[in-house]
Amino acid sequence: MNNEDKDILHPVIANRAVTMHILKAFGLHTSKKLGQNFLIDPAIVSGIVEAADVKAGDRVLEIGPGIGTLTQGLAETGADVTAVELDKKLPAVLAETLKGYDNVRIVPGDILKVNIPEIMGPGAFKVAANLPYYITTPILMALLEQHLPITELVTMVQKEVAERMTATPGKRIYGALSVAVQYYTEPEIVLDVPPRSFIPAPEVDSVVIACHVRPEPAVKVKDEKLFFRVVKAAFGQRRKTLMNAMRGAGFAKEEVRDAMERSGIDPTRRGETLTLEEFAALADAFVVNK
Ligand code: SAM
């Protein structure tokens, strides 16, 4: 098949006219509630595919395929794509827009509720997504905390969220999300994406962020659950000293004082100044008490 025939059978969906045509043909109205902002810039689709280094034979989980814009870019590489979509109207649309791609499987459902190990089966996979912004953090946390065999996690997020994901200690925006993302991955902002790259245009700037999943977490901790409890407590009341924030989150005064002494962390510091290593030392110092 030459390229011209291929374009007629499979027009590139990441295009304003093609997207408008699909929406009209299926009588679709984009849903703000479901975070539907569809990509119309083919360079951004290629950018996501390249950032995740998607190749033939790779297994890819896509979250929220919409009308199939990014899915098509992923499928064109020859990768096996599993795409989970919440909007009940879209699987029928995707069956048409992605007709002929036998390497795509659409799973209707909520990404926060589906059993990912069950739908992906055994073996490593990559994640690529233009995320619905109303649940970016819960999705990222769910993917990371489950210790899934993900090798690359490349997502479109709001610029402000990406800045939080990559923030370093001492910055105002450094928080529990920064610690969690950097504990599991090495995040890297790879593309700036303006509102005009989507239909409808979102009110915020976006970026593509590649989170390279570490083979082992950045720091070794004795009890991961406790580590994240300490991190959340430390950032729970940002204006307070570490000691007061931890007490406010339900840790006993004596316990906190002992743990800080053992880990050599000054209790008058604020949570937002602690590095991952210091959070790990602090959390491990609590374990001795048990
Ligand atoms: N991938 C398409 C693109 O790039 O044009 C659409 C991206 S759009 C920003 C987000 C998609 O996620 C929408 O199709 C929306 O219906 C879907 N979505 C929203 N909440 C979801 C959830 N909880 N689980 C799975 N998909 C969801």
PDB file of C-alpha atoms and ligand atoms in Angstrom:
ATOM      1  CA  MET A   1       0.000   0.000   0.000  1.00  0.00           C
ATOM      2  CA  ASN A   2       1.462   3.396  -0.845  1.00  0.00           C
ATOM      3  CA  ASN A   3       1.340   6.259   1.650  1.00  0.00           C
ATOM      4  CA  GLU A   4      -1.480   8.083  -0.123  1.00  0.00           C
ATOM      5  CA  ASP A   5      -3.822   5.053   0.076  1.00  0.00           C
ATOM      6  CA  LYS A   6      -2.845   4.593   3.706  1.00  0.00           C
ATOM      7  CA  ASP A   7      -3.712   8.221   4.518  1.00  0.00           C
ATOM      8  CA  ILE A   8      -7.173   7.838   2.995  1.00  0.00           C
ATOM      9  CA  LEU A   9      -7.855   4.658   4.978  1.00  0.00           C
ATOM     10  CA  HIS A  10      -6.254   5.951   8.171  1.00  0.00           C
ATOM     11  CA  PRO A  11      -6.207   9.740   8.196  1.00  0.00           C
ATOM     12  CA  VAL A  12      -4.009  11.107  10.984  1.00  0.00           C
ATOM     13  CA  ILE A  13      -6.481  11.903  13.781  1.00  0.00           C
ATOM     14  CA  ALA A  14      -4.153  14.502  15.361  1.00  0.00           C
ATOM     15  CA  ASN A  15      -5.462  17.207  13.072  1.00  0.00           C
ATOM     16  CA  ARG A  16      -8.054  19.932  13.626  1.00  0.00           C
ATOM     17  CA  ALA A  17     -10.229  19.131  10.577  1.00  0.00           C
ATOM     18  CA  VAL A  18     -10.152  15.348  11.114  1.00  0.00           C
ATOM     19  CA  THR A  19     -10.979  15.723  14.835  1.00  0.00           C
ATOM     20  CA  MET A  20     -13.844  18.150  14.110  1.00  0.00           C
ATOM     21  CA  HIS A  21     -15.137  15.732  11.467  1.00  0.00           C
ATOM     22  CA  ILE A  22     -15.072  12.758  13.881  1.00  0.00           C
ATOM     23  CA  LEU A  23     -16.829  14.745  16.627  1.00  0.00           C
ATOM     24  CA  LYS A  24     -19.528  15.861  14.198  1.00  0.00           C
ATOM     25  CA  ALA A  25     -19.965  12.475  12.510  1.00  0.00           C
ATOM     26  CA  PHE A  26     -20.564  10.762  15.878  1.00  0.00           C
ATOM     27  CA  GLY A  27     -22.550  13.627  17.398  1.00  0.00           C
ATOM     28  CA  LEU A  28     -19.993  13.952  20.221  1.00  0.00           C
ATOM     29  CA  HIS A  29     -19.610  16.893  22.584  1.00  0.00           C
ATOM     30  CA  THR A  30     -16.373  16.975  24.548  1.00  0.00           C
ATOM     31  CA  SER A  31     -16.952  16.566  28.283  1.00  0.00           C
ATOM     32  CA  LYS A  32     -15.242  19.017  30.640  1.00  0.00           C
ATOM     33  CA  LYS A  33     -16.153  16.754  33.542  1.00  0.00           C
ATOM     34  CA  LEU A  34     -14.131  13.897  32.015  1.00  0.00           C
ATOM     35  CA  GLY A  35     -11.181  16.165  31.218  1.00  0.00           C
ATOM     36  CA  GLN A  36     -11.617  15.758  27.479  1.00  0.00           C
ATOM     37  CA  ASN A  37      -9.144  17.927  25.573  1.00  0.00           C
ATOM     38  CA  PHE A  38      -8.234  16.113  22.392  1.00  0.00           C
ATOM     39  CA  LEU A  39      -4.807  16.552  20.799  1.00  0.00           C
ATOM     40  CA  ILE A  40      -4.739  18.020  17.293  1.00  0.00           C
ATOM     41  CA  ASP A  41      -0.976  18.454  16.856  1.00  0.00           C
ATOM     42  CA  PRO A  42       0.779  15.463  15.241  1.00  0.00           C
ATOM     43  CA  ALA A  43       4.183  16.690  16.465  1.00  0.00           C
ATOM     44  CA  ILE A  44       3.024  16.301  20.083  1.00  0.00           C
ATOM     45  CA  VAL A  45       1.736  12.789  19.412  1.00  0.00           C
ATOM     46  CA  SER A  46       5.129  11.844  17.882  1.00  0.00           C
ATOM     47  CA  GLY A  47       6.852  13.568  20.808  1.00  0.00           C
ATOM     48  CA  ILE A  48       5.037  11.354  23.325  1.00  0.00           C
ATOM     49  CA  VAL A  49       5.703   8.191  21.287  1.00  0.00           C
ATOM     50  CA  GLU A  50       9.410   9.086  21.007  1.00  0.00           C
ATOM     51  CA  ALA A  51       9.785  10.091  24.654  1.00  0.00           C
ATOM     52  CA  ALA A  52       8.469   6.663  25.672  1.00  0.00           C
ATOM     53  CA  ASP A  53      10.697   5.089  22.980  1.00  0.00           C
ATOM     54  CA  VAL A  54       7.745   2.963  21.847  1.00  0.00           C
ATOM     55  CA  LYS A  55       8.788   0.262  19.387  1.00  0.00           C
ATOM     56  CA  ALA A  56       7.229  -2.711  17.595  1.00  0.00           C
ATOM     57  CA  GLY A  57       6.488  -5.460  20.084  1.00  0.00           C
ATOM     58  CA  ASP A  58       6.395  -3.138  23.129  1.00  0.00           C
ATOM     59  CA  ARG A  59       3.357  -3.391  25.375  1.00  0.00           C
ATOM     60  CA  VAL A  60       1.785  -0.028  26.116  1.00  0.00           C
ATOM     61  CA  LEU A  61      -0.987   1.005  28.482  1.00  0.00           C
ATOM     62  CA  GLU A  62      -2.792   4.154  27.397  1.00  0.00           C
ATOM     63  CA  ILE A  63      -5.089   5.995  29.773  1.00  0.00           C
ATOM     64  CA  GLY A  64      -8.047   7.766  28.158  1.00  0.00           C
ATOM     65  CA  PRO A  65      -7.726   7.184  24.387  1.00  0.00           C
ATOM     66  CA  GLY A  66     -10.551   9.645  23.618  1.00  0.00           C
ATOM     67  CA  ILE A  67     -11.204   9.361  19.870  1.00  0.00           C
ATOM     68  CA  GLY A  68      -7.914   7.505  19.317  1.00  0.00           C
ATOM     69  CA  THR A  69      -5.479  10.356  18.593  1.00  0.00           C
ATOM     70  CA  LEU A  70      -2.466   9.198  20.618  1.00  0.00           C
ATOM     71  CA  THR A  71      -3.568   5.558  20.335  1.00  0.00           C
ATOM     72  CA  GLN A  72      -3.069   5.782  16.583  1.00  0.00           C
ATOM     73  CA  GLY A  73       0.472   7.143  16.996  1.00  0.00           C
ATOM     74  CA  LEU A  74       1.292   4.343  19.430  1.00  0.00           C
ATOM     75  CA  ALA A  75      -0.291   1.667  17.210  1.00  0.00           C
ATOM     76  CA  GLU A  76       1.615   2.865  14.123  1.00  0.00           C
ATOM     77  CA  THR A  77       4.889   1.768  15.786  1.00  0.00           C
ATOM     78  CA  GLY A  78       3.679  -1.834  15.882  1.00  0.00           C
ATOM     79  CA  ALA A  79       3.389  -1.853  19.685  1.00  0.00           C
ATOM     80  CA  ASP A  80       0.557  -3.735  21.405  1.00  0.00           C
ATOM     81  CA  VAL A  81      -1.673  -1.054  22.887  1.00  0.00           C
ATOM     82  CA  THR A  82      -4.219  -1.528  25.680  1.00  0.00           C
ATOM     83  CA  ALA A  83      -6.278   1.623  26.209  1.00  0.00           C
ATOM     84  CA  VAL A  84      -8.644   2.173  29.150  1.00  0.00           C
ATOM     85  CA  GLU A  85     -11.470   4.645  28.511  1.00  0.00           C
ATOM     86  CA  LEU A  86     -14.148   5.734  30.974  1.00  0.00           C
ATOM     87  CA  ASP A  87     -16.528   7.484  28.565  1.00  0.00           C
ATOM     88  CA  LYS A  88     -19.081   4.838  27.578  1.00  0.00           C
ATOM     89  CA  LYS A  89     -19.748   6.521  24.229  1.00  0.00           C
ATOM     90  CA  LEU A  90     -16.161   6.221  23.010  1.00  0.00           C
ATOM     91  CA  PRO A  91     -15.480   2.473  22.490  1.00  0.00           C
ATOM     92  CA  ALA A  92     -17.929   2.445  19.541  1.00  0.00           C
ATOM     93  CA  VAL A  93     -16.220   5.528  18.084  1.00  0.00           C
ATOM     94  CA  LEU A  94     -12.758   4.005  18.580  1.00  0.00           C
ATOM     95  CA  ALA A  95     -13.890   0.837  16.794  1.00  0.00           C
ATOM     96  CA  GLU A  96     -14.331   3.036  13.705  1.00  0.00           C
ATOM     97  CA  THR A  97     -11.467   5.524  14.033  1.00  0.00           C
ATOM     98  CA  LEU A  98      -8.934   2.755  14.736  1.00  0.00           C
ATOM     99  CA  LYS A  99     -10.415   0.199  12.335  1.00  0.00           C
ATOM    100  CA  GLY A 100      -7.695  -2.015  10.877  1.00  0.00           C
ATOM    101  CA  TYR A 101      -5.274  -1.682  13.794  1.00  0.00           C
ATOM    102  CA  ASP A 102      -5.363  -5.213  15.176  1.00  0.00           C
ATOM    103  CA  ASN A 103      -2.722  -4.300  17.774  1.00  0.00           C
ATOM    104  CA  VAL A 104      -5.128  -2.102  19.796  1.00  0.00           C
ATOM    105  CA  ARG A 105      -7.422  -3.320  22.558  1.00  0.00           C
ATOM    106  CA  ILE A 106      -9.929  -0.957  24.171  1.00  0.00           C
ATOM    107  CA  VAL A 107     -10.893  -1.695  27.771  1.00  0.00           C
ATOM    108  CA  PRO A 108     -13.958   0.251  28.915  1.00  0.00           C
ATOM    109  CA  GLY A 109     -13.625   1.386  32.538  1.00  0.00           C
ATOM    110  CA  ASP A 110     -12.134   3.723  35.097  1.00  0.00           C
ATOM    111  CA  ILE A 111      -8.327   3.586  35.314  1.00  0.00           C
ATOM    112  CA  LEU A 112      -8.592   4.064  39.089  1.00  0.00           C
ATOM    113  CA  LYS A 113     -10.791   0.966  39.378  1.00  0.00           C
ATOM    114  CA  VAL A 114      -9.617  -1.511  36.728  1.00  0.00           C
ATOM    115  CA  ASN A 115      -7.254  -4.261  37.813  1.00  0.00           C
ATOM    116  CA  ILE A 116      -4.143  -3.234  35.862  1.00  0.00           C
ATOM    117  CA  PRO A 117      -2.103  -6.429  36.487  1.00  0.00           C
ATOM    118  CA  GLU A 118      -5.081  -8.408  35.212  1.00  0.00           C
ATOM    119  CA  ILE A 119      -5.588  -6.398  32.008  1.00  0.00           C
ATOM    120  CA  MET A 120      -1.853  -6.085  31.228  1.00  0.00           C
ATOM    121  CA  GLY A 121      -0.889  -9.647  32.166  1.00  0.00           C
ATOM    122  CA  PRO A 122       2.686 -10.551  33.117  1.00  0.00           C
ATOM    123  CA  GLY A 123       5.764  -8.691  31.856  1.00  0.00           C
ATOM    124  CA  ALA A 124       7.012  -5.126  31.593  1.00  0.00           C
ATOM    125  CA  PHE A 125       5.045  -2.384  29.868  1.00  0.00           C
ATOM    126  CA  LYS A 126       5.135   1.337  29.161  1.00  0.00           C
ATOM    127  CA  VAL A 127       2.488   3.918  29.959  1.00  0.00           C
ATOM    128  CA  ALA A 128       1.652   6.754  27.567  1.00  0.00           C
ATOM    129  CA  ALA A 129      -1.213   9.154  28.112  1.00  0.00           C
ATOM    130  CA  ASN A 130      -2.684  12.560  27.655  1.00  0.00           C
ATOM    131  CA  LEU A 131      -4.147  12.476  31.151  1.00  0.00           C
ATOM    132  CA  PRO A 132      -7.540  13.790  32.214  1.00  0.00           C
ATOM    133  CA  TYR A 133      -6.331  16.715  34.376  1.00  0.00           C
ATOM    134  CA  TYR A 134      -9.023  16.404  37.058  1.00  0.00           C
ATOM    135  CA  ILE A 135      -7.402  13.192  38.355  1.00  0.00           C
ATOM    136  CA  THR A 136      -3.732  13.518  37.374  1.00  0.00           C
ATOM    137  CA  THR A 137      -2.316  13.018  40.878  1.00  0.00           C
ATOM    138  CA  PRO A 138      -4.512  10.035  41.875  1.00  0.00           C
ATOM    139  CA  ILE A 139      -3.645   8.311  38.568  1.00  0.00           C
ATOM    140  CA  LEU A 140       0.106   8.883  38.927  1.00  0.00           C
ATOM    141  CA  MET A 141       0.073   7.797  42.571  1.00  0.00           C
ATOM    142  CA  ALA A 142      -1.974   4.668  41.779  1.00  0.00           C
ATOM    143  CA  LEU A 143       0.419   3.669  38.979  1.00  0.00           C
ATOM    144  CA  LEU A 144       3.520   4.258  41.095  1.00  0.00           C
ATOM    145  CA  GLU A 145       2.359   2.814  44.413  1.00  0.00           C
ATOM    146  CA  GLN A 146       1.254  -0.485  42.906  1.00  0.00           C
ATOM    147  CA  HIS A 147       4.853  -1.361  41.947  1.00  0.00           C
ATOM    148  CA  LEU A 148       3.683  -2.327  38.473  1.00  0.00           C
ATOM    149  CA  PRO A 149       6.397  -3.469  36.034  1.00  0.00           C
ATOM    150  CA  ILE A 150       6.328  -0.095  34.228  1.00  0.00           C
ATOM    151  CA  THR A 151       9.561   0.944  32.501  1.00  0.00           C
ATOM    152  CA  GLU A 152       8.514   4.357  31.126  1.00  0.00           C
ATOM    153  CA  LEU A 153       5.675   6.604  32.205  1.00  0.00           C
ATOM    154  CA  VAL A 154       5.169   9.412  29.706  1.00  0.00           C
ATOM    155  CA  THR A 155       2.207  11.674  30.267  1.00  0.00           C
ATOM    156  CA  MET A 156       0.742  15.023  29.322  1.00  0.00           C
ATOM    157  CA  VAL A 157       0.033  16.993  32.480  1.00  0.00           C
ATOM    158  CA  GLN A 158      -0.614  20.589  33.465  1.00  0.00           C
ATOM    159  CA  LYS A 159       2.641  22.542  33.506  1.00  0.00           C
ATOM    160  CA  GLU A 160       2.085  23.476  37.145  1.00  0.00           C
ATOM    161  CA  VAL A 161       1.740  19.788  38.131  1.00  0.00           C
ATOM    162  CA  ALA A 162       4.953  18.908  36.253  1.00  0.00           C
ATOM    163  CA  GLU A 163       6.741  21.660  38.152  1.00  0.00           C
ATOM    164  CA  ARG A 164       5.578  20.108  41.409  1.00  0.00           C
ATOM    165  CA  MET A 165       6.661  16.635  40.231  1.00  0.00           C
ATOM    166  CA  THR A 166      10.210  17.876  39.507  1.00  0.00           C
ATOM    167  CA  ALA A 167      10.568  20.380  42.392  1.00  0.00           C
ATOM    168  CA  THR A 168      13.591  20.110  44.687  1.00  0.00           C
ATOM    169  CA  PRO A 169      13.783  20.678  48.489  1.00  0.00           C
ATOM    170  CA  GLY A 170      13.399  24.262  49.642  1.00  0.00           C
ATOM    171  CA  LYS A 171      11.077  25.247  46.786  1.00  0.00           C
ATOM    172  CA  ARG A 172       7.590  26.415  47.705  1.00  0.00           C
ATOM    173  CA  ILE A 173       6.066  23.820  45.362  1.00  0.00           C
ATOM    174  CA  TYR A 174       8.123  20.888  46.705  1.00  0.00           C
ATOM    175  CA  GLY A 175       5.637  18.523  48.319  1.00  0.00           C
ATOM    176  CA  ALA A 176       4.407  14.956  48.785  1.00  0.00           C
ATOM    177  CA  LEU A 177       3.920  14.566  45.010  1.00  0.00           C
ATOM    178  CA  SER A 178       7.556  15.614  44.344  1.00  0.00           C
ATOM    179  CA  VAL A 179       8.835  13.086  46.877  1.00  0.00           C
ATOM    180  CA  ALA A 180       6.655  10.233  45.581  1.00  0.00           C
ATOM    181  CA  VAL A 181       7.493  10.819  41.900  1.00  0.00           C
ATOM    182  CA  GLN A 182      11.219  11.206  42.596  1.00  0.00           C
ATOM    183  CA  TYR A 183      11.266   8.209  44.935  1.00  0.00           C
ATOM    184  CA  TYR A 184      10.029   5.922  42.158  1.00  0.00           C
ATOM    185  CA  THR A 185      11.241   7.682  39.000  1.00  0.00           C
ATOM    186  CA  GLU A 186      13.567  10.216  37.412  1.00  0.00           C
ATOM    187  CA  PRO A 187      11.167  12.798  35.955  1.00  0.00           C
ATOM    188  CA  GLU A 188      12.130  14.896  32.935  1.00  0.00           C
ATOM    189  CA  ILE A 189      10.037  17.561  31.218  1.00  0.00           C
ATOM    190  CA  VAL A 190      10.384  16.855  27.508  1.00  0.00           C
ATOM    191  CA  LEU A 191       7.903  19.111  25.664  1.00  0.00           C
ATOM    192  CA  ASP A 192       6.034  22.348  26.249  1.00  0.00           C
ATOM    193  CA  VAL A 193       2.512  22.128  24.876  1.00  0.00           C
ATOM    194  CA  PRO A 194       0.420  25.265  24.315  1.00  0.00           C
ATOM    195  CA  PRO A 195      -3.396  25.296  24.694  1.00  0.00           C
ATOM    196  CA  ARG A 196      -3.845  25.553  20.897  1.00  0.00           C
ATOM    197  CA  SER A 197      -2.612  21.949  20.530  1.00  0.00           C
ATOM    198  CA  PHE A 198      -5.980  20.704  21.826  1.00  0.00           C
ATOM    199  CA  ILE A 199      -9.703  20.840  21.047  1.00  0.00           C
ATOM    200  CA  PRO A 200     -11.111  22.415  23.127  1.00  0.00           C
ATOM    201  CA  ALA A 201      -8.110  24.514  24.233  1.00  0.00           C
ATOM    202  CA  PRO A 202      -7.559  24.081  27.992  1.00  0.00           C
ATOM    203  CA  GLU A 203      -7.162  27.175  30.180  1.00  0.00           C
ATOM    204  CA  VAL A 204      -3.709  26.055  31.329  1.00  0.00           C
ATOM    205  CA  ASP A 205      -0.321  25.357  29.754  1.00  0.00           C
ATOM    206  CA  SER A 206       0.664  21.721  29.475  1.00  0.00           C
ATOM    207  CA  VAL A 207       3.876  19.731  29.231  1.00  0.00           C
ATOM    208  CA  VAL A 208       4.859  16.191  28.376  1.00  0.00           C
ATOM    209  CA  ILE A 209       6.790  14.696  31.263  1.00  0.00           C
ATOM    210  CA  ALA A 210       8.761  11.467  30.991  1.00  0.00           C
ATOM    211  CA  CYS A 211       9.147   9.630  34.277  1.00  0.00           C
ATOM    212  CA  HIS A 212      11.928   7.091  33.844  1.00  0.00           C
ATOM    213  CA  VAL A 213      11.055   4.415  36.396  1.00  0.00           C
ATOM    214  CA  ARG A 214      14.029   3.522  38.589  1.00  0.00           C
ATOM    215  CA  PRO A 215      14.945  -0.179  38.880  1.00  0.00           C
ATOM    216  CA  GLU A 216      14.993   0.414  42.655  1.00  0.00           C
ATOM    217  CA  PRO A 217      13.468   3.374  44.552  1.00  0.00           C
ATOM    218  CA  ALA A 218      15.811   6.355  44.993  1.00  0.00           C
ATOM    219  CA  VAL A 219      16.285   5.642  48.699  1.00  0.00           C
ATOM    220  CA  LYS A 220      16.075   2.415  50.681  1.00  0.00           C
ATOM    221  CA  VAL A 221      13.505   2.458  53.470  1.00  0.00           C
ATOM    222  CA  LYS A 222      12.564  -0.146  56.062  1.00  0.00           C
ATOM    223  CA  ASP A 223       8.817   0.406  55.729  1.00  0.00           C
ATOM    224  CA  GLU A 224       7.497   2.127  52.595  1.00  0.00           C
ATOM    225  CA  LYS A 225       4.006   2.770  54.021  1.00  0.00           C
ATOM    226  CA  LEU A 226       5.497   4.483  57.049  1.00  0.00           C
ATOM    227  CA  PHE A 227       7.858   6.508  54.810  1.00  0.00           C
ATOM    228  CA  PHE A 228       4.873   7.931  52.918  1.00  0.00           C
ATOM    229  CA  ARG A 229       2.956   8.517  56.165  1.00  0.00           C
ATOM    230  CA  VAL A 230       5.868  10.592  57.421  1.00  0.00           C
ATOM    231  CA  VAL A 231       6.114  12.486  54.106  1.00  0.00           C
ATOM    232  CA  LYS A 232       2.377  13.272  54.076  1.00  0.00           C
ATOM    233  CA  ALA A 233       2.479  14.361  57.725  1.00  0.00           C
ATOM    234  CA  ALA A 234       5.480  16.633  57.107  1.00  0.00           C
ATOM    235  CA  PHE A 235       3.718  18.424  54.253  1.00  0.00           C
ATOM    236  CA  GLY A 236       0.271  18.345  55.873  1.00  0.00           C
ATOM    237  CA  GLN A 237       0.800  21.648  57.646  1.00  0.00           C
ATOM    238  CA  ARG A 238       3.496  23.340  55.640  1.00  0.00           C
ATOM    239  CA  ARG A 239       3.820  26.436  57.785  1.00  0.00           C
ATOM    240  CA  LYS A 240       4.541  24.466  60.930  1.00  0.00           C
ATOM    241  CA  THR A 241       7.854  23.052  62.074  1.00  0.00           C
ATOM    242  CA  LEU A 242       8.412  19.391  61.360  1.00  0.00           C
ATOM    243  CA  MET A 243       7.785  18.556  65.011  1.00  0.00           C
ATOM    244  CA  ASN A 244       4.403  20.308  65.096  1.00  0.00           C
ATOM    245  CA  ALA A 245       3.329  19.032  61.680  1.00  0.00           C
ATOM    246  CA  MET A 246       4.102  15.435  62.695  1.00  0.00           C
ATOM    247  CA  ARG A 247       2.252  15.830  65.983  1.00  0.00           C
ATOM    248  CA  GLY A 248      -0.683  17.387  64.136  1.00  0.00           C
ATOM    249  CA  ALA A 249      -0.813  14.272  61.951  1.00  0.00           C
ATOM    250  CA  GLY A 250      -1.193  12.002  64.974  1.00  0.00           C
ATOM    251  CA  PHE A 251       2.402  11.006  65.799  1.00  0.00           C
ATOM    252  CA  ALA A 252       3.113  11.092  69.566  1.00  0.00           C
ATOM    253  CA  LYS A 253       5.410  13.859  70.847  1.00  0.00           C
ATOM    254  CA  GLU A 254       7.945  11.515  72.478  1.00  0.00           C
ATOM    255  CA  GLU A 255       8.051   9.270  69.442  1.00  0.00           C
ATOM    256  CA  VAL A 256       8.726  12.211  67.107  1.00  0.00           C
ATOM    257  CA  ARG A 257      11.400  13.676  69.379  1.00  0.00           C
ATOM    258  CA  ASP A 258      13.234  10.334  69.648  1.00  0.00           C
ATOM    259  CA  ALA A 259      13.040   9.697  65.894  1.00  0.00           C
ATOM    260  CA  MET A 260      14.395  13.156  65.128  1.00  0.00           C
ATOM    261  CA  GLU A 261      17.206  12.768  67.577  1.00  0.00           C
ATOM    262  CA  ARG A 262      18.166   9.371  66.172  1.00  0.00           C
ATOM    263  CA  SER A 263      18.076  10.613  62.576  1.00  0.00           C
ATOM    264  CA  GLY A 264      19.865  13.868  63.430  1.00  0.00           C
ATOM    265  CA  ILE A 265      17.123  16.045  61.977  1.00  0.00           C
ATOM    266  CA  ASP A 266      16.464  19.386  63.608  1.00  0.00           C
ATOM    267  CA  PRO A 267      12.789  19.397  64.746  1.00  0.00           C
ATOM    268  CA  THR A 268      12.489  23.121  64.045  1.00  0.00           C
ATOM    269  CA  ARG A 269      13.013  22.574  60.321  1.00  0.00           C
ATOM    270  CA  ARG A 270      10.051  22.568  57.943  1.00  0.00           C
ATOM    271  CA  GLY A 271       9.094  19.492  55.949  1.00  0.00           C
ATOM    272  CA  GLU A 272       9.682  21.257  52.656  1.00  0.00           C
ATOM    273  CA  THR A 273      13.437  21.463  53.365  1.00  0.00           C
ATOM    274  CA  LEU A 274      13.996  17.710  53.736  1.00  0.00           C
ATOM    275  CA  THR A 275      15.661  15.672  50.987  1.00  0.00           C
ATOM    276  CA  LEU A 276      14.494  12.151  50.108  1.00  0.00           C
ATOM    277  CA  GLU A 277      17.464  10.772  52.061  1.00  0.00           C
ATOM    278  CA  GLU A 278      16.443  12.759  55.146  1.00  0.00           C
ATOM    279  CA  PHE A 279      12.819  11.622  54.887  1.00  0.00           C
ATOM    280  CA  ALA A 280      14.093   8.036  54.637  1.00  0.00           C
ATOM    281  CA  ALA A 281      16.338   8.469  57.698  1.00  0.00           C
ATOM    282  CA  LEU A 282      13.471  10.003  59.670  1.00  0.00           C
ATOM    283  CA  ALA A 283      10.979   7.282  58.711  1.00  0.00           C
ATOM    284  CA  ASP A 284      13.504   4.533  59.515  1.00  0.00           C
ATOM    285  CA  ALA A 285      14.144   6.111  62.918  1.00  0.00           C
ATOM    286  CA  PHE A 286      10.467   5.516  63.794  1.00  0.00           C
ATOM    287  CA  VAL A 287      10.772   1.800  63.046  1.00  0.00           C
ATOM    288  CA  VAL A 288      13.142   1.270  65.982  1.00  0.00           C
ATOM    289  CA  ASN A 289      10.324   2.340  68.282  1.00  0.00           C
ATOM    290  CA  LYS A 290       8.063  -0.512  67.217  1.00  0.00           C
TER     291      LYS A 290
HETATM  292  N1  SAM B   1      -5.891  10.495  24.339  1.00  0.00           N
HETATM  293  C1  SAM B   1      -6.799  11.469  23.768  1.00  0.00           C
HETATM  294  C2  SAM B   1      -6.016  12.598  23.133  1.00  0.00           C
HETATM  295  O1  SAM B   1      -4.817  12.687  23.409  1.00  0.00           O
HETATM  296  O2  SAM B   1      -6.588  13.361  22.371  1.00  0.00           O
HETATM  297  C3  SAM B   1      -7.780  12.022  24.818  1.00  0.00           C
HETATM  298  C4  SAM B   1      -7.138  12.671  26.032  1.00  0.00           C
HETATM  299  S1  SAM B   1      -8.274  13.515  27.091  1.00  0.00           S
HETATM  300  C5  SAM B   1      -7.188  14.715  27.801  1.00  0.00           C
HETATM  301  C6  SAM B   1      -8.512  12.435  28.495  1.00  0.00           C
HETATM  302  C7  SAM B   1      -9.296  11.157  28.212  1.00  0.00           C
HETATM  303  O3  SAM B   1      -9.395  10.413  29.425  1.00  0.00           O
HETATM  304  C8  SAM B   1     -10.728  11.374  27.742  1.00  0.00           C
HETATM  305  O4  SAM B   1     -10.988  10.549  26.645  1.00  0.00           O
HETATM  306  C9  SAM B   1     -11.588  10.968  28.948  1.00  0.00           C
HETATM  307  O5  SAM B   1     -12.872  10.489  28.593  1.00  0.00           O
HETATM  308  C10 SAM B   1     -10.724   9.892  29.570  1.00  0.00           C
HETATM  309  N2  SAM B   1     -10.940   9.662  31.015  1.00  0.00           N
HETATM  310  C11 SAM B   1     -11.374  10.547  31.946  1.00  0.00           C
HETATM  311  N3  SAM B   1     -11.401   9.976  33.170  1.00  0.00           N
HETATM  312  C12 SAM B   1     -10.967   8.687  33.012  1.00  0.00           C
HETATM  313  C13 SAM B   1     -10.794   7.592  33.905  1.00  0.00           C
HETATM  314  N4  SAM B   1     -11.045   7.709  35.208  1.00  0.00           N
HETATM  315  N5  SAM B   1     -10.365   6.412  33.385  1.00  0.00           N
HETATM  316  C14 SAM B   1     -10.097   6.288  32.064  1.00  0.00           C
HETATM  317  N6  SAM B   1     -10.259   7.287  31.177  1.00  0.00           N
HETATM  318  C15 SAM B   1     -10.681   8.482  31.631  1.00  0.00           C
END
